[in-house]
Short mmCIF file of C-alpha atoms and ligand atoms in Angstrom, two decimals:
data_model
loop_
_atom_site.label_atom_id
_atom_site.label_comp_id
_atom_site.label_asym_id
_atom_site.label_seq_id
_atom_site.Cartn_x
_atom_site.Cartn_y
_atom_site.Cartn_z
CA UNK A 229 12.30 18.93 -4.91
CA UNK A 230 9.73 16.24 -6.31
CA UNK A 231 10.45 12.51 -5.77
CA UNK A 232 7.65 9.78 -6.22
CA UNK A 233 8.48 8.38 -2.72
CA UNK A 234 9.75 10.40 0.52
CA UNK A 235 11.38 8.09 3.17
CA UNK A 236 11.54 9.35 6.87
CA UNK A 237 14.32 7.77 8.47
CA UNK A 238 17.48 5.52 7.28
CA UNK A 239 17.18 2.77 9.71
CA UNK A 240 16.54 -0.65 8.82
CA UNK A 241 13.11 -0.04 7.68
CA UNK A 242 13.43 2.86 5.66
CA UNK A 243 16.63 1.65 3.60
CA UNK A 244 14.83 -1.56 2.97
CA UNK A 245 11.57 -0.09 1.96
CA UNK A 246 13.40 2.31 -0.86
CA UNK A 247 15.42 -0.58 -2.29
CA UNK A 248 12.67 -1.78 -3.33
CA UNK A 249 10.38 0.82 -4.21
CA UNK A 250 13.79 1.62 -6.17
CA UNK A 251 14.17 -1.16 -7.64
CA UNK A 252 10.13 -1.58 -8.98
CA UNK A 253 11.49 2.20 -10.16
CA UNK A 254 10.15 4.91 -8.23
CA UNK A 255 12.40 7.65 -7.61
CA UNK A 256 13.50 7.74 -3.90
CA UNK A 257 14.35 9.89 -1.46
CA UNK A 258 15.49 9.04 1.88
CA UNK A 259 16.07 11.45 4.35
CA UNK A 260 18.02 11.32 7.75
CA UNK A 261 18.13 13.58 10.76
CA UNK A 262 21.53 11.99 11.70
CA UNK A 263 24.70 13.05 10.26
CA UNK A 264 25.78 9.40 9.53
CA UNK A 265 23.59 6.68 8.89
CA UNK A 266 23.57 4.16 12.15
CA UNK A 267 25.21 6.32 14.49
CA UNK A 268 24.86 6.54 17.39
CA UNK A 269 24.15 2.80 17.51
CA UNK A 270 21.29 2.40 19.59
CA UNK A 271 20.87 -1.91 19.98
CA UNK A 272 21.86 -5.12 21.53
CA UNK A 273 22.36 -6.60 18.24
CA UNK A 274 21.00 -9.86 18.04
CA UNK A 275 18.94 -10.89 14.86
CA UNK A 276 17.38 -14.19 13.63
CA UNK A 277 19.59 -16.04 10.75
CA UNK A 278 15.78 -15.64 8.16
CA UNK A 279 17.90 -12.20 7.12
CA UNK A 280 20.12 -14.25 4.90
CA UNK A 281 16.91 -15.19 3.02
CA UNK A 282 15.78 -11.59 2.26
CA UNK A 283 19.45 -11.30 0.41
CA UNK A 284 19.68 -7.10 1.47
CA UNK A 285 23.18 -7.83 2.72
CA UNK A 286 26.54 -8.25 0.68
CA UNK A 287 29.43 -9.74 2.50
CA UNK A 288 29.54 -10.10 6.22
CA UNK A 289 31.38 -7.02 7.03
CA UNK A 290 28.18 -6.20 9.22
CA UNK A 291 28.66 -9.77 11.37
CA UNK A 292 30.79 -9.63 14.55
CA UNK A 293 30.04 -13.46 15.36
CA UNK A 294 27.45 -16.48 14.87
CA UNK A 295 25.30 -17.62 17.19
CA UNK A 296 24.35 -21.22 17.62
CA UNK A 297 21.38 -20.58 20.13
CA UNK A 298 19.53 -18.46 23.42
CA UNK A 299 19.50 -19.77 26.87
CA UNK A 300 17.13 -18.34 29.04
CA UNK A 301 18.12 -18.37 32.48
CA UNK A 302 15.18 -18.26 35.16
CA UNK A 303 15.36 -16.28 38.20
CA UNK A 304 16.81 -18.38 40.54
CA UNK A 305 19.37 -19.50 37.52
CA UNK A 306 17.62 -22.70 35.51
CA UNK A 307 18.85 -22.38 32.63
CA UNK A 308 16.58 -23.73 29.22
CA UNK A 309 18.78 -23.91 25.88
CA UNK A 310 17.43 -23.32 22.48
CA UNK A 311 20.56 -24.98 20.26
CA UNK A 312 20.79 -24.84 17.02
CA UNK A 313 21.89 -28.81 17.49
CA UNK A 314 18.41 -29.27 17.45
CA UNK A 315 17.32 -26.84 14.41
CA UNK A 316 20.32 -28.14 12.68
CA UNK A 317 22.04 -25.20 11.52
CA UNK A 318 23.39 -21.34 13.13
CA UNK A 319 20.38 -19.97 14.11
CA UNK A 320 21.47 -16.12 14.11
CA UNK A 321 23.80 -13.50 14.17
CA UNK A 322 25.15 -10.76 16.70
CA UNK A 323 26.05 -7.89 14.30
CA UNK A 324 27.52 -4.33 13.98
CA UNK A 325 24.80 -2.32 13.52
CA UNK A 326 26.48 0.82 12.33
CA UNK A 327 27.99 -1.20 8.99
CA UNK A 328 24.45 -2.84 9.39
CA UNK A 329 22.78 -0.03 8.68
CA UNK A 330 24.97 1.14 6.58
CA UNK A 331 25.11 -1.51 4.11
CA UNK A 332 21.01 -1.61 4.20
CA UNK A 333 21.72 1.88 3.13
CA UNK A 334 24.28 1.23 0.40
CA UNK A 335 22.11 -1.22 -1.00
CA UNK A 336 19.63 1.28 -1.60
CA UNK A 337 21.51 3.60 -3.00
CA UNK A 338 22.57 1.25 -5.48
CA UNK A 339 19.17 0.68 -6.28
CA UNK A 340 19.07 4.21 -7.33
CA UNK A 341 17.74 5.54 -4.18
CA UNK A 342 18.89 9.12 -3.22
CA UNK A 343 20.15 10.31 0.48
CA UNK A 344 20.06 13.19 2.37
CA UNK A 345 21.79 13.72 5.97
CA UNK A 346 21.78 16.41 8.53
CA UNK A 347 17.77 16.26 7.14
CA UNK A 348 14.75 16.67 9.51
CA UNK A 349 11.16 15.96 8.73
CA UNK A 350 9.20 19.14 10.66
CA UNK A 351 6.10 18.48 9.07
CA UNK A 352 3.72 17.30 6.39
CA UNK A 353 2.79 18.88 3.13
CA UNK A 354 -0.48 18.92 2.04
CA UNK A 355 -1.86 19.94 -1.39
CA UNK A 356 -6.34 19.70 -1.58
CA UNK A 357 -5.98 18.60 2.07
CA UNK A 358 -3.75 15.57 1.08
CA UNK A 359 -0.59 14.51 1.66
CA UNK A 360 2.02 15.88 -0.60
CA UNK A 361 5.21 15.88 0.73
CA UNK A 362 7.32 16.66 3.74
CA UNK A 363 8.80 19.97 4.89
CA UNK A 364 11.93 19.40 6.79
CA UNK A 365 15.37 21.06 8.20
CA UNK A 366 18.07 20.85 6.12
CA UNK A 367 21.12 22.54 7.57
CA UNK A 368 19.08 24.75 9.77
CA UNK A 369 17.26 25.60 6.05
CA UNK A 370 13.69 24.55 5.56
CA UNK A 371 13.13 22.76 2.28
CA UNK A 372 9.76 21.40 0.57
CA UNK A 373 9.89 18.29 -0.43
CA UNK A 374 7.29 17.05 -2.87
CA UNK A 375 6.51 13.42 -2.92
CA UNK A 376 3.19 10.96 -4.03
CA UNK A 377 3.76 8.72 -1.30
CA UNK A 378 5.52 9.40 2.33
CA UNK A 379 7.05 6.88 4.51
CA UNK A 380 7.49 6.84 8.10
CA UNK A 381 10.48 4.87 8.76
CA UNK A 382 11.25 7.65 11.78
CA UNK A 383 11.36 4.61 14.79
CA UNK A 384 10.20 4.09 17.77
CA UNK A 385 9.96 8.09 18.41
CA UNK A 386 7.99 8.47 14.94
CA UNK A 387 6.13 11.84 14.18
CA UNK A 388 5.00 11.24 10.59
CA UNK A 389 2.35 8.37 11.95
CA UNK A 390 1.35 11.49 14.32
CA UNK A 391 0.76 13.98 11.74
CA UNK A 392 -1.42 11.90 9.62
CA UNK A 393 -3.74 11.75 12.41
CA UNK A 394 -2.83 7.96 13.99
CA UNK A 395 -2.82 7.16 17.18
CA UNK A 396 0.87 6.33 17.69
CA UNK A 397 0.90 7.29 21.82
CA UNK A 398 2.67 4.47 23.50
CA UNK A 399 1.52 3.43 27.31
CA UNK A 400 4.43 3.04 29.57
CA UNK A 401 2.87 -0.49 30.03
CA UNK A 402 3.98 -0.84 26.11
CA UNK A 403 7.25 0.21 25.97
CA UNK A 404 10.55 -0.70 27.68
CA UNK A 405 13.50 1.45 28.54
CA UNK A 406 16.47 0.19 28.17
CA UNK A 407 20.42 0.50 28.57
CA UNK A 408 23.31 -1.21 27.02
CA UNK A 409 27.39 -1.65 27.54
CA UNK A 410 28.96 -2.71 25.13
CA UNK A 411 32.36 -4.33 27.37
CA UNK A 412 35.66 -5.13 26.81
CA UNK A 413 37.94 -7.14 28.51
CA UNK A 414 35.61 -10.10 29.26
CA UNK A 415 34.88 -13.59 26.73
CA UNK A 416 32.99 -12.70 23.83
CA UNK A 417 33.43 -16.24 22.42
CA UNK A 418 30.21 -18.01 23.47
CA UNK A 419 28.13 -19.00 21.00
CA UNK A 420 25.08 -18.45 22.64
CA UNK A 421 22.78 -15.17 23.39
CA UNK A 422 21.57 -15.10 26.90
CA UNK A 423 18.51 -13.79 28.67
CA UNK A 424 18.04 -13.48 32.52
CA UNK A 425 14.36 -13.19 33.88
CA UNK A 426 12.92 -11.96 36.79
CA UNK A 427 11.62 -9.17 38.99
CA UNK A 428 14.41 -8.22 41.06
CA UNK A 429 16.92 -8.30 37.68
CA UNK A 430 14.44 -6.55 35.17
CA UNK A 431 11.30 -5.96 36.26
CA UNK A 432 8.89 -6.69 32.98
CA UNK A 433 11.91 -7.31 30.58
CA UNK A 434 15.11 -9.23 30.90
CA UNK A 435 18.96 -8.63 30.92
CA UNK A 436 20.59 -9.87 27.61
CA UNK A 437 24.27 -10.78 26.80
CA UNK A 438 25.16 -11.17 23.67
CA UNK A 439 28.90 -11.96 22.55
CA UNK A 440 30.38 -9.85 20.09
CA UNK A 441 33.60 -12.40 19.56
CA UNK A 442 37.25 -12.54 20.48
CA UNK A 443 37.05 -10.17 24.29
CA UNK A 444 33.53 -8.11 23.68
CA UNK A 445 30.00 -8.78 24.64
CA UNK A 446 26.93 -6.50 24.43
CA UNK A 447 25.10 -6.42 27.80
CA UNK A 448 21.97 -4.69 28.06
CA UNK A 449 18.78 -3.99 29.86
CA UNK A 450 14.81 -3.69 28.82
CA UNK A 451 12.67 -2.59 32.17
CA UNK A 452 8.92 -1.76 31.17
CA UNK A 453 8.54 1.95 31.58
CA UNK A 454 5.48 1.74 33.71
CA UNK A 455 7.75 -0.22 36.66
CA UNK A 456 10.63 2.21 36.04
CA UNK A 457 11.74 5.24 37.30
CA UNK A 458 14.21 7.82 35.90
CA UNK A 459 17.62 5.50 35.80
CA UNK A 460 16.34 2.42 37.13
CA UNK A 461 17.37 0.23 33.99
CA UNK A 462 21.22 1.62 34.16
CA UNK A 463 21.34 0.84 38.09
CA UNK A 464 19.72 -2.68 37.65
CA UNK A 465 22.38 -3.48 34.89
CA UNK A 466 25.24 -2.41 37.12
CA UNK A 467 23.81 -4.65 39.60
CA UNK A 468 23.72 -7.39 37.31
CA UNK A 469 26.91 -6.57 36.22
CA UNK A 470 28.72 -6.58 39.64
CA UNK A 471 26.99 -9.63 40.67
CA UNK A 472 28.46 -11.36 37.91
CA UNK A 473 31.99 -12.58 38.10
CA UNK A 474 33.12 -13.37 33.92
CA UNK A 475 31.10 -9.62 33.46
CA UNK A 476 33.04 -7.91 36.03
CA UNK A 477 36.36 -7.11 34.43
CA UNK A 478 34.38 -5.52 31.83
CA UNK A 479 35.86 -1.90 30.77
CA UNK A 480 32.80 -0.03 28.90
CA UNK A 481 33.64 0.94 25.26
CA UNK A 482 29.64 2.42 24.63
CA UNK A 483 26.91 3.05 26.63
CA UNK A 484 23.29 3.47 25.40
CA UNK A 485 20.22 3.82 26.38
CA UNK A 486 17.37 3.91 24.50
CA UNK A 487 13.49 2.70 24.42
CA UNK A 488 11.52 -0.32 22.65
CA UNK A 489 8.32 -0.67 21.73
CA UNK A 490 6.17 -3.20 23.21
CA UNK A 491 3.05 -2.83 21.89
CA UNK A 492 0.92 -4.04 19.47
CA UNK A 493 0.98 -2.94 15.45
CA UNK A 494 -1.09 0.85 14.53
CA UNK A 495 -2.43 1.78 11.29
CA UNK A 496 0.02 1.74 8.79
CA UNK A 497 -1.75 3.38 6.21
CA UNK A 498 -3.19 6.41 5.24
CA UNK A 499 -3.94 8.05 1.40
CA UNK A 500 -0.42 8.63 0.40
CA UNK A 501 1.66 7.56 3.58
CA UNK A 502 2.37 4.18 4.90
CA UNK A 503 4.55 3.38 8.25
CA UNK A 504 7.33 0.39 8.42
CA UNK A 505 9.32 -0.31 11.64
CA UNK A 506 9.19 0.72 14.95
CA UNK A 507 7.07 3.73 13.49
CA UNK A 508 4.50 0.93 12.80
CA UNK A 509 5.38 -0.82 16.20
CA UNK A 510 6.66 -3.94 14.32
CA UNK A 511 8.40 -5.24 16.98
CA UNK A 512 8.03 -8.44 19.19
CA UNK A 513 6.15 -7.40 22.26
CA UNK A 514 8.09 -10.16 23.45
CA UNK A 515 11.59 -9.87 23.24
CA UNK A 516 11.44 -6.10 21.94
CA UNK A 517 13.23 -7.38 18.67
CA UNK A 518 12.55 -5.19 15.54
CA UNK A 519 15.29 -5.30 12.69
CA UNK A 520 13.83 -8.79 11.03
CA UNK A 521 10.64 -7.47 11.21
CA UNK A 522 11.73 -4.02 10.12
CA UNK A 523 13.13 -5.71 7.06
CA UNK A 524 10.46 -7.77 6.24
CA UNK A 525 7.79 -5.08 6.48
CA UNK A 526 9.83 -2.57 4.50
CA UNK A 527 10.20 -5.38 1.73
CA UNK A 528 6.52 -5.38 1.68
CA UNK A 529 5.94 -1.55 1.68
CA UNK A 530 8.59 -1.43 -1.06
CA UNK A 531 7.38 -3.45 -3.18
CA UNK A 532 3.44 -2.22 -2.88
CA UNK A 533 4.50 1.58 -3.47
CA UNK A 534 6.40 0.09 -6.31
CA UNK A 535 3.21 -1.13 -8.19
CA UNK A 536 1.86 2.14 -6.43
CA UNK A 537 3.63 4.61 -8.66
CA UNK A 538 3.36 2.40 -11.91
CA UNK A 539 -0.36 2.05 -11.38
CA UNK A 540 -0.16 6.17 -10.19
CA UNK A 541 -2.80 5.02 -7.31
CA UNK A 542 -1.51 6.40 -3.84
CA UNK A 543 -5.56 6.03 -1.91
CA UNK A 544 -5.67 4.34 1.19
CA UNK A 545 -7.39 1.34 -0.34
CA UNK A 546 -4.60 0.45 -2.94
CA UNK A 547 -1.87 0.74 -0.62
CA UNK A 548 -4.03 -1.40 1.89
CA UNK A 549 -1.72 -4.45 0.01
CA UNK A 550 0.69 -3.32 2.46
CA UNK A 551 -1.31 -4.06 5.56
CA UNK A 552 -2.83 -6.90 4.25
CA UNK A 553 0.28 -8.30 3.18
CA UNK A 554 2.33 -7.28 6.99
CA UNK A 555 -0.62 -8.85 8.44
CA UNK A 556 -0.20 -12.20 7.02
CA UNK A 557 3.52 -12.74 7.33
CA UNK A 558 3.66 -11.30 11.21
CA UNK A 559 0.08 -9.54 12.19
CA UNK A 560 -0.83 -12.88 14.00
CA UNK A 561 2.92 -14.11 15.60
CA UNK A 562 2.60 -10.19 16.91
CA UNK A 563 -0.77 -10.24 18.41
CA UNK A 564 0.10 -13.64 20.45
CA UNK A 565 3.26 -12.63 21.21
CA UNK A 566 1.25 -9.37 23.03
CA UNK A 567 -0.55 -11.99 24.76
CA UNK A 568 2.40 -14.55 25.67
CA UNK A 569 3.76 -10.58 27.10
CA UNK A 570 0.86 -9.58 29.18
CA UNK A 571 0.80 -13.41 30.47
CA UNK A 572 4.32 -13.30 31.48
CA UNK A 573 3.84 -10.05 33.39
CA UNK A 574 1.90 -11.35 35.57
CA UNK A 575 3.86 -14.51 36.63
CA UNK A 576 5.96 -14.44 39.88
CA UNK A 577 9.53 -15.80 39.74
CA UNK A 578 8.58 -18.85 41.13
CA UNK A 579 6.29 -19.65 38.73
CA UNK A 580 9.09 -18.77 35.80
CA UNK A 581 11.23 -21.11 37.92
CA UNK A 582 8.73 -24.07 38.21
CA UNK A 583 8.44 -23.70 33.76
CA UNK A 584 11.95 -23.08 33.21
CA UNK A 585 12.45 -26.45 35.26
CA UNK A 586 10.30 -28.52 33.26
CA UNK A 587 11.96 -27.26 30.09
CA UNK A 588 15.42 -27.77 31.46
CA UNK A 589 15.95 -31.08 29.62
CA UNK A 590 13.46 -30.64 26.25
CA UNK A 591 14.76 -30.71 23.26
CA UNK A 592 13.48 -28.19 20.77
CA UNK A 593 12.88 -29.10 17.10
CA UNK A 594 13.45 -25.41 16.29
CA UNK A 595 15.35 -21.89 17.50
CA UNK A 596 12.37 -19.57 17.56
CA UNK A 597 9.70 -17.83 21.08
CA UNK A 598 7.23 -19.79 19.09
CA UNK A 599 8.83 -23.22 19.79
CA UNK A 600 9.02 -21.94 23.39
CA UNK A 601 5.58 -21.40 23.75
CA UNK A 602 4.58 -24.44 22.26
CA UNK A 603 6.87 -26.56 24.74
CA UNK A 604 4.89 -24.40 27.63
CA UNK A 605 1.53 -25.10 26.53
CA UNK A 606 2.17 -28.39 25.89
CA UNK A 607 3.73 -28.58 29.22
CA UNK A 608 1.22 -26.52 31.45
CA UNK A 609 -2.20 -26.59 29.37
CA UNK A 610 -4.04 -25.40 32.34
CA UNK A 611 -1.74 -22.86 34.19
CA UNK A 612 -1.04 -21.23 29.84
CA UNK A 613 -5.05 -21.56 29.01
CA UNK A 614 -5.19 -18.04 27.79
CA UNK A 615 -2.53 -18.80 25.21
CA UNK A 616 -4.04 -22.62 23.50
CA UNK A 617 -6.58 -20.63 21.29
CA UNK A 618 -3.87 -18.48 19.69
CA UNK A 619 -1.15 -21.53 19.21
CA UNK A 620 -4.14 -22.84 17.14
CA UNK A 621 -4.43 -19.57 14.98
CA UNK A 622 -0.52 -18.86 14.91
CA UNK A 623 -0.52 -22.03 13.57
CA UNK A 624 -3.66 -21.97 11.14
C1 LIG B 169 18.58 -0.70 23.60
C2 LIG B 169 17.90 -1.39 22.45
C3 LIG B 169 18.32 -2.65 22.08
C4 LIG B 169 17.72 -3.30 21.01
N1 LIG B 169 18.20 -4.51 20.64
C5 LIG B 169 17.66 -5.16 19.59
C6 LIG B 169 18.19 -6.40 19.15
O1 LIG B 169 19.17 -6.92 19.69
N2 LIG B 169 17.60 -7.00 18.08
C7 LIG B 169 16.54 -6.45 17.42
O2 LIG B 169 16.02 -7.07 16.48
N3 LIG B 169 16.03 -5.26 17.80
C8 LIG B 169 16.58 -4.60 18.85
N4 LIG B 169 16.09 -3.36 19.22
C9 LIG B 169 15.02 -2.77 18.41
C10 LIG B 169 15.59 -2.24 17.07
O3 LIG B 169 16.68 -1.38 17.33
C11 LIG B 169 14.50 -1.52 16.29
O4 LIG B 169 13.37 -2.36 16.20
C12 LIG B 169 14.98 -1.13 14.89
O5 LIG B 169 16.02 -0.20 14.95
C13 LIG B 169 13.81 -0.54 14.09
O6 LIG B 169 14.28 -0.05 12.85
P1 LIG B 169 13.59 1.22 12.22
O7 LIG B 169 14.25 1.43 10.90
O8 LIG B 169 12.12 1.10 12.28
O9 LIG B 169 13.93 2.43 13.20
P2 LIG B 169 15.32 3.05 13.62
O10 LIG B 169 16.42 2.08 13.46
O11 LIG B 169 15.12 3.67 14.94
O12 LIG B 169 15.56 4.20 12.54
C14 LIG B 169 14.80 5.37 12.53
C15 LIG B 169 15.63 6.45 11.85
O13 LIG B 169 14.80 7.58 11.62
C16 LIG B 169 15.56 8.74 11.91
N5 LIG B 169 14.59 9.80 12.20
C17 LIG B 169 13.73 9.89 13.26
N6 LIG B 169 12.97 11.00 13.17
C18 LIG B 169 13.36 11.63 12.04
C19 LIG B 169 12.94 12.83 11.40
N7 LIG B 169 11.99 13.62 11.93
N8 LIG B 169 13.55 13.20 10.26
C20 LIG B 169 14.53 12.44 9.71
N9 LIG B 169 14.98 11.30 10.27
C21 LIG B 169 14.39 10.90 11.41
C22 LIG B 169 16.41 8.34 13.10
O14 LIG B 169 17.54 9.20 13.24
C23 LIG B 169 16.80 6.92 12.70
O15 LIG B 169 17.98 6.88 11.94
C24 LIG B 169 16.66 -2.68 20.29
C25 LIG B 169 16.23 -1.39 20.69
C26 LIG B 169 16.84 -0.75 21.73
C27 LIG B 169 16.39 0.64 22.11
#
């Protein structure tokens, strides 16, 4: 088997990254441990409305309902509202993400991508000491596969980043473990996404509820793995749930669990390998959110191994437009949002109370964490000093 481009993993970041290698014409292979692509769904959800703008989705089979905004609820219950009355418009979407996926998927295919389930990655090739390829499990088979460029798309577990000799070991203090109902029988017709704080409900994380429409909501759990002990997150969200009286006639139809990186971005390129997603810890060390950025890295990554295999350079240094570019649309918003993290962890509920009560009221010209933080340092210059330096460069 010889492709151009080998892509580990059919998640969002791997579909998206071989549409467009695809499209700039490189022949693509993706392959996929699973038997289907996006099962078992492993997610709360949620993602920003900016997806419409990266037009990888046809029809909204993949949208179970619209959100008009977040509320964050404080510890003690103060609740701050991020509306889309303010930014004007919907400001995201709760989705399916097995027809999520899936479509991703579809779309690459049409591209002229190629697909293989029930497919393992066991290993790298290497011809003259370089990458070459991957050897995987097909079936319980091992197959070669030959390929000028391999991508790590493999998530937050990732073993390609591993094998090319990157440190990809995550500190419990870095990543979150998480679990998630997905209920029936309660209202699924808000039109809000909420997030509880605080160290008795989710120590270093939060409790989310997101409403899948009609009599469904997705309610979840993110507890950092370094204050967590084997089953802590799924006893803290039954807590949650029984102290909660519109969550309480819930009847599970899924239960996940799962972990999220928290950490900051890794190299995410080598000669002849790059990584996208949670493989590359794109993820928001903040609310643990990784689709958008999965699809807005593997855009990038596409679209460099694109020019990649016309220009037949695969070296480090020409597929360093990759990093550069990743860097500029979300290497800064990352690295504060690390920051903003480690800040928050060391806050005590009463201090999340005392902001959260000073927001109650403000009205926020847009739906995004960096609003948030700019209506906190505004607010508390002195108590959020660490953070005024990096509002400056965000914003630069
Ligand atoms: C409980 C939970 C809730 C979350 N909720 C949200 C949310 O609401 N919103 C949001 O934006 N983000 C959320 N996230 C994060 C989000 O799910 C990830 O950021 C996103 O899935 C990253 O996409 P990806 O393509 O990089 O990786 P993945 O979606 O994990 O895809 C990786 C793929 O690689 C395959 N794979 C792995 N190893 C191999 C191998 N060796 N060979 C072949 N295939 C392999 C896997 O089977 C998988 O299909 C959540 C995460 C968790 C755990």
């Amino acid at each position: 088997m010889k492709y151009d481009v080998v892509v580990v993993g059919s998640g969002p970041a791997g579909s998206v990254t071989a549409r467009f290698a695809a499209e700039a014409g490189a022949k693509v292979l993706i392959i996929e441990r699973r038997a289907e692509v996006g099962v078992p769904v492993l997610c709360g959800e949620g993602i920003g409305q900016k997806v419409d703008a990266f037009h990888v989705l046809e029809g909204t089979r993949w949208i179970a309902s619209k959100m008009d905004g977040a509320r964050i609820f404080s510890p003690n219950g103060t609740k701050v509202t991020l509306a889309a009355e303010y930014a004007g418009s919907e400001t995201g979407y709760v989705v399916y993400r097995d027809i999520f996926d899936q479509e991703l998927a579809r779309g690459a295919v049409k591209k002229g991508a190629r697909l293989m389930l029930n497919t393992r990655a066991v290993g790298l090739l290497k011809k003259n000491g370089k990458i070459a390829g991957v050897q995987a499990l097909h079936l319980n088979k091992t197959i070669d596969i030959e390929a000028d460029v391999v991508v790590g798309a493999d998530g937050v577990e990732s073993r390609i980043g591993k094998w090319a000799g990157i440190q990809t070991t995550l500190k419990p203090h870095d990543l979150e473990t998480c679990a998630q109902y997905t209920l029936a029988n309660v209202d699924g017709t808000s039109p809000y996404c909420d997030f509880y704080l605080g160290k008795q409900i989710a120590p270093g994380g939060y409790v989310w509820v997101f409403p899948k429409g009609k009599d469904t909501v997705n309610v979840g759990i993110g507890v950092l793995a370094s204050l967590s002990d084997s089953g802590k997150a799924l006893r803290l969200l039954d807590k949650f749930i029984a102290s909660h009286a519109e969550l309480k006639s819930g009847q599970p139809l899924r239960l996940l669990s799962g972990a999220d990186p928290v950490a900051e971005p890794i190299e995410s390129i080598r000669d002849h390998l790059l990584l996208v997603g949670d493989a590359a810890r794109h993820v928001d060390p903040i609310t643990g959110g990784g689709l958008m950025l999965s699809i807005e890295g593997g855009k990038l990554a596409g679209e460099t191994i694109g020019r990649a295999v016309e220009q037949q350079r695969f070296d480090q240094q020409f597929l360093s437009e990759y990093e550069t570019k990743w860097k500029g649309a979300f290497g800064k918003k990352l690295h504060r949002n690390y920051v903003v993290k480690e800040t928050l962890l060391d806050m005590e509920d009463k201090t999340l109370d005392m902001l959260a009560d000073s927001l109650k009221d403000y009205k926020f010209e847009e739906f995004s964490t960096f609003s948030l933080i700019k209506a906190l340092v505004t607010k508390h210059p002195s108590l959020l000093v660490k953070l005024t330096p990096l509002m400056k460069l965000a914003r630069a």
